[in-house]
PDB file of C-alpha atoms in Angstrom:
ATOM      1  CA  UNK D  17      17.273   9.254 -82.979  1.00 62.00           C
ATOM      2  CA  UNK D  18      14.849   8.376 -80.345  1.00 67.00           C
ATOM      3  CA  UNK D  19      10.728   8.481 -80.474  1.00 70.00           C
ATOM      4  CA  UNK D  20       8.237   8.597 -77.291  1.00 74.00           C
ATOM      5  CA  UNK D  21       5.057   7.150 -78.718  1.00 71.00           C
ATOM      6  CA  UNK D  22       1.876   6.748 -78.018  1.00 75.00           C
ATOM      7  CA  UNK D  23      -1.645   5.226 -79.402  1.00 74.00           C
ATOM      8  CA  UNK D  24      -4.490   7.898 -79.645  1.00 79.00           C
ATOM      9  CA  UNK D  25      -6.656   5.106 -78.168  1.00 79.00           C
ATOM     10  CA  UNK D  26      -5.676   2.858 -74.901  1.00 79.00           C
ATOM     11  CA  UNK D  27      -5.661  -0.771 -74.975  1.00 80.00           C
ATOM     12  CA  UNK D  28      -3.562  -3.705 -74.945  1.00 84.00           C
ATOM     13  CA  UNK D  29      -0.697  -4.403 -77.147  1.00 85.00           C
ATOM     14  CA  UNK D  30      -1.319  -7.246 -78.992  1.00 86.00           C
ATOM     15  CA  UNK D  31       1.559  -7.421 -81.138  1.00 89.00           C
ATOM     16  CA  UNK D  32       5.199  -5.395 -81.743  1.00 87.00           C
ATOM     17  CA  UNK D  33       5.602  -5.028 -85.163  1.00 88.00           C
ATOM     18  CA  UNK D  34       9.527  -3.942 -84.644  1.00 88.00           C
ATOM     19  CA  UNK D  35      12.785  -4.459 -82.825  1.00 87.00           C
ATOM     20  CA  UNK D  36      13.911  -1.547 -80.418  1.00 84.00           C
ATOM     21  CA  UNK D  37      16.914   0.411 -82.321  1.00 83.00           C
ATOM     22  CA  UNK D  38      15.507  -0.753 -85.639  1.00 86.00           C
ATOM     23  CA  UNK D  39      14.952   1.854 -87.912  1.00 87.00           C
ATOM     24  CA  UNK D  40      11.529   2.071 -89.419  1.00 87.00           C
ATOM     25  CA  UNK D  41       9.787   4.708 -92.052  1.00 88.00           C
ATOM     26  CA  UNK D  42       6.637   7.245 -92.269  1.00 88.00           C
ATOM     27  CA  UNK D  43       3.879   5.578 -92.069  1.00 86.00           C
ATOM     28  CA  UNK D  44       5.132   2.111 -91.221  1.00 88.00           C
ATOM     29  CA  UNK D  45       3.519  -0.178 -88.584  1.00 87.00           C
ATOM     30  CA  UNK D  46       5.085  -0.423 -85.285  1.00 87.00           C
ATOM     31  CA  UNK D  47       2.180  -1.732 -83.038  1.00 87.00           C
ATOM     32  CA  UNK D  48      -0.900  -3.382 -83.262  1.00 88.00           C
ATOM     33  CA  UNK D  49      -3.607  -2.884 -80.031  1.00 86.00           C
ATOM     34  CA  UNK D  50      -5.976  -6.031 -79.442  1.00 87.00           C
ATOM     35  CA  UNK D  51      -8.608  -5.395 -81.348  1.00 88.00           C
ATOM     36  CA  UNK D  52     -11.516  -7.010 -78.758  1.00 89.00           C
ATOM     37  CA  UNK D  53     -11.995  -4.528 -76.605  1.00 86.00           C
ATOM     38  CA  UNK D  54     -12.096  -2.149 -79.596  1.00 87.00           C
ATOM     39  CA  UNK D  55     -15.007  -4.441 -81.202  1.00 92.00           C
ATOM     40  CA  UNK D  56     -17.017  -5.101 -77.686  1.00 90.00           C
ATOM     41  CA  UNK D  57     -16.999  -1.155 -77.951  1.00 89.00           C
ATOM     42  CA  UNK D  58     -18.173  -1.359 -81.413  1.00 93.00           C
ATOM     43  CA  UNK D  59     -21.123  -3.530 -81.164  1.00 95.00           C
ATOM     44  CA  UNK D  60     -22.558  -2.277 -78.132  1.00 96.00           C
ATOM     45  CA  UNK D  61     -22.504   1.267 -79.974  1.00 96.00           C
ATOM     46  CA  UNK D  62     -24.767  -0.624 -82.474  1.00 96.00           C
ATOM     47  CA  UNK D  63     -26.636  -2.295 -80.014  1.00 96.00           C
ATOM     48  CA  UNK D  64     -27.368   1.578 -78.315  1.00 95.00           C
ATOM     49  CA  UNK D  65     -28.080   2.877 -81.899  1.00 96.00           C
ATOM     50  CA  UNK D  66     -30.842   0.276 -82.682  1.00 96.00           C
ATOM     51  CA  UNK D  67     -32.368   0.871 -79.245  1.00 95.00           C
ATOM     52  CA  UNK D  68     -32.193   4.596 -79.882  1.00 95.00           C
ATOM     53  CA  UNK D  69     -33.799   4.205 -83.430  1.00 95.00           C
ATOM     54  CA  UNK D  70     -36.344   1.846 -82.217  1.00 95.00           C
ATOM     55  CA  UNK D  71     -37.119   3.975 -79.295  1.00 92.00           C
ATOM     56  CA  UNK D  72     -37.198   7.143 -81.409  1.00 92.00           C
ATOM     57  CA  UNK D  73     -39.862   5.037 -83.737  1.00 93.00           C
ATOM     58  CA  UNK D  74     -42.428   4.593 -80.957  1.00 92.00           C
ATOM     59  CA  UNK D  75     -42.068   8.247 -79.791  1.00 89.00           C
ATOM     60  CA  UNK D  76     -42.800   8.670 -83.248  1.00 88.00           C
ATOM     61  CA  UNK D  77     -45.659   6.546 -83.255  1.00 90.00           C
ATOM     62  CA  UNK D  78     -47.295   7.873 -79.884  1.00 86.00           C
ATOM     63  CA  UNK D  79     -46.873  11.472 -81.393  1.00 83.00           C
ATOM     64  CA  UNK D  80     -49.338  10.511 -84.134  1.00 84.00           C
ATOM     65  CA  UNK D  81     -51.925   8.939 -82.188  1.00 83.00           C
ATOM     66  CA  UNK D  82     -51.617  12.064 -79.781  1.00 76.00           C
ATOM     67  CA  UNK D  83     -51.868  14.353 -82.948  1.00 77.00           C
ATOM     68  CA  UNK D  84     -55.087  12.261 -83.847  1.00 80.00           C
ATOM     69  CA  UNK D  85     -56.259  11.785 -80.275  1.00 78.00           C
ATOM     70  CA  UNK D  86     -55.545  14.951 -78.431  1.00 79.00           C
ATOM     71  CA  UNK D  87     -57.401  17.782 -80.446  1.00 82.00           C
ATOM     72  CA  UNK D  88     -60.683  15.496 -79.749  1.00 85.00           C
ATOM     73  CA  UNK D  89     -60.112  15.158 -75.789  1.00 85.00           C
ATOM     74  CA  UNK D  90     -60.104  18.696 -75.679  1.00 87.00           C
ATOM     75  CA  UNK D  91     -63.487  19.382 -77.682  1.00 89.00           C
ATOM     76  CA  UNK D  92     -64.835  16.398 -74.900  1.00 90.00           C
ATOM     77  CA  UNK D  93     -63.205  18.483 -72.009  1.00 91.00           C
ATOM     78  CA  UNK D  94     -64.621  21.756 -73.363  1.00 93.00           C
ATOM     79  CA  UNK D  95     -68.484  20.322 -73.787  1.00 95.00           C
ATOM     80  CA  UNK D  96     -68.158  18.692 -70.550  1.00 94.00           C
ATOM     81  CA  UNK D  97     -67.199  22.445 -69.002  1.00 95.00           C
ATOM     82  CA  UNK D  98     -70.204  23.666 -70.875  1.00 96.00           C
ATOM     83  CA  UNK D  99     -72.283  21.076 -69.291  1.00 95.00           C
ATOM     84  CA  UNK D 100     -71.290  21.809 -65.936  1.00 95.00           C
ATOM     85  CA  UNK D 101     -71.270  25.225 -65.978  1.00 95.00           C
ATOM     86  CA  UNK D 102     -74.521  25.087 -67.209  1.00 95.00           C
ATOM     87  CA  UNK D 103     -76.252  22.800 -64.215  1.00 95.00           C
ATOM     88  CA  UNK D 104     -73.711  24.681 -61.643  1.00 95.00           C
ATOM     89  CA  UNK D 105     -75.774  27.769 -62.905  1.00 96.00           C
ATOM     90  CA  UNK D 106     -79.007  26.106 -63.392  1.00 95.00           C
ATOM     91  CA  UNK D 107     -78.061  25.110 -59.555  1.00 95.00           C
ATOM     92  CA  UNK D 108     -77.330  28.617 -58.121  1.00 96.00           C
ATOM     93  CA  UNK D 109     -81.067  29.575 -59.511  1.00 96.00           C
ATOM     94  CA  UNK D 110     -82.518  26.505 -57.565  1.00 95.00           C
ATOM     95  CA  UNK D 111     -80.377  27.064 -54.414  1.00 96.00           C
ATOM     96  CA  UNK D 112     -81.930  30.754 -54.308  1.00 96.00           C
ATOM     97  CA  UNK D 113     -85.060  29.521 -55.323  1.00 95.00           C
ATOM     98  CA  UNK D 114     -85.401  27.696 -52.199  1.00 95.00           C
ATOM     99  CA  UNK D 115     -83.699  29.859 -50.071  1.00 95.00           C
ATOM    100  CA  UNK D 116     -86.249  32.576 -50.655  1.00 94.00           C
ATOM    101  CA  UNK D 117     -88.936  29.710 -50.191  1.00 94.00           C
ATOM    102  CA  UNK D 118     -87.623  28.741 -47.119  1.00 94.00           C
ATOM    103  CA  UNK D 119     -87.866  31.981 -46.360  1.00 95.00           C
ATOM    104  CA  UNK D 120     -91.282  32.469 -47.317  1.00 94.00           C
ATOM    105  CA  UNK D 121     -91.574  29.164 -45.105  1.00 93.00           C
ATOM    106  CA  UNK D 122     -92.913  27.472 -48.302  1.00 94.00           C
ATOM    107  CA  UNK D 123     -90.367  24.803 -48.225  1.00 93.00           C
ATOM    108  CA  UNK D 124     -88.740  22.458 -45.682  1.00 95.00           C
ATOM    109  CA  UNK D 125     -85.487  22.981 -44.332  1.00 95.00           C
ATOM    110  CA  UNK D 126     -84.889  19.318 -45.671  1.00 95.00           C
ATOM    111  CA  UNK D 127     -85.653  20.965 -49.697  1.00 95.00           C
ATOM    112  CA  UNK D 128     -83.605  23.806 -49.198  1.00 95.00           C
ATOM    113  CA  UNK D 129     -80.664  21.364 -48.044  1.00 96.00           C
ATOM    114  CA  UNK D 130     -80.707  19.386 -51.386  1.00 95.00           C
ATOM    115  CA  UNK D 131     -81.093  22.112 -53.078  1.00 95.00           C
ATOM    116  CA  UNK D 132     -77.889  23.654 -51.591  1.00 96.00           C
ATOM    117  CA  UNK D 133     -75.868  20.088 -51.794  1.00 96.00           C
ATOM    118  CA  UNK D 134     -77.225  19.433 -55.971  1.00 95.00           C
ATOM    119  CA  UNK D 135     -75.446  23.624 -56.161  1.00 96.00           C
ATOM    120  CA  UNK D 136     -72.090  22.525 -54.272  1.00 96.00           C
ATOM    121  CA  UNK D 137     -71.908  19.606 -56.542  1.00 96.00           C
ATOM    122  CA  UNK D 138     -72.368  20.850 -59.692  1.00 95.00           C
ATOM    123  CA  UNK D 139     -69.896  23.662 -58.955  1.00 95.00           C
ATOM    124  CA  UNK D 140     -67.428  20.801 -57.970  1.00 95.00           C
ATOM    125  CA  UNK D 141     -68.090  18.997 -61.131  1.00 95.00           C
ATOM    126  CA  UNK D 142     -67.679  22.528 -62.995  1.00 95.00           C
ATOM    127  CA  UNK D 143     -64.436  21.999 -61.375  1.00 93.00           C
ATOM    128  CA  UNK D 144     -62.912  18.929 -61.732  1.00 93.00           C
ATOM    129  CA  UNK D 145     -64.160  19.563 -65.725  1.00 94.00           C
ATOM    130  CA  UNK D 146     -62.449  22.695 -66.017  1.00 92.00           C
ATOM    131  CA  UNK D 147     -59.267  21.102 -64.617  1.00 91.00           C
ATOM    132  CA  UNK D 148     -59.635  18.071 -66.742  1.00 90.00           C
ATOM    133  CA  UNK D 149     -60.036  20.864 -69.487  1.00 91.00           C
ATOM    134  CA  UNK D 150     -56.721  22.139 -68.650  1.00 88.00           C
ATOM    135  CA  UNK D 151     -54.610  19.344 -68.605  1.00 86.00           C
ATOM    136  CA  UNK D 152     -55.868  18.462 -71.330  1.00 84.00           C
ATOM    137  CA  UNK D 153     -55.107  22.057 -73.596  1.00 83.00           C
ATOM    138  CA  UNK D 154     -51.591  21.549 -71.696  1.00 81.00           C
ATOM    139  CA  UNK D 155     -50.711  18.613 -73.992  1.00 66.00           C
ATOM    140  CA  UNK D 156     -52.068  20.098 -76.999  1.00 54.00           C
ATOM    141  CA  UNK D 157     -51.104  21.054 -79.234  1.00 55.00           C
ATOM    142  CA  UNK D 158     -47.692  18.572 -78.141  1.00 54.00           C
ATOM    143  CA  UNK D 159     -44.258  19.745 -77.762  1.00 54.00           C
ATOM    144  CA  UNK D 160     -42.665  18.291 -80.958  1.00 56.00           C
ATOM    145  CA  UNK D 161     -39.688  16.245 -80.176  1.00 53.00           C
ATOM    146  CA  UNK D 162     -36.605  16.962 -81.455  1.00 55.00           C
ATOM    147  CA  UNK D 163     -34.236  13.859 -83.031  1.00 50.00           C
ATOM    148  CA  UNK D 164     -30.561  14.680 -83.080  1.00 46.00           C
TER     149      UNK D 164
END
């Protein structure tokens, strides 16, 4: 009786453990692959696994400073937009303040000016705080990460 065989992994044939035509039995050895290649393999899927678990440990890590950090940036961000929406208003009275002074010609064109430029930059402060405010409720609460 004749066999085809085959190894379920490739590699090189280190060593034949029989003679062709000899008759052999279940389970016996015929061929032995060269185990290098096979071990190279090995310990570089070690290698990957302690980079993984080490890499998965300072996710961890960041994830608690984040938890600790994160709910405090956004009470910052949301006094900061209550600041600024407070002198934005504060500088929409002003602004038509003066423009009924000017008006009124009680004031210089000059006043009414600043008063107009301290309104435009409050309202771009109000802003820039209410987009800091955002980005900042965008990474909380964080997106938990999930370890396979």
């Amino acid at each position: 009786m004749q066999a085809n065989l085959s190894f379920q992994a490739g590699g090189i044939v280190a060593r034949v453990a029989v003679q062709e035509g000899e008759a052999v039995v279940p389970d016996q050895l015929l061929a032995e692959l060269d185990r290098a290649e096979f071990l190279a393999r090995y310990e570089q899927a070690r290698a990957n696994l302690a980079k993984t678990l080490k890499n998965k440990e300072q996710l961890e890590t960041m994830l608690g400073i984040y938890q600790k950090t994160l709910p405090a940036e956004v009470s910052r961000a949301e006094a900061a937009v209550a600041s600024a929406r407070y002198t934005a208003e504060d500088g929409k009275r002003n602004r038509e303040r003066y423009d009924q002074l000017f008006k009124d010609e009680m004031v210089s064109q000059r006043d009414r000016d600043t008063a107009k430029l301290n309104y435009d930059t409050a309202t771009s402060r109000l802003a820039e705080a209410e987009a800091y405010l955002r980005e900042a409720r965008g990474t909380w609460p964080p997106t938990p990460f999930i370890f396979v």
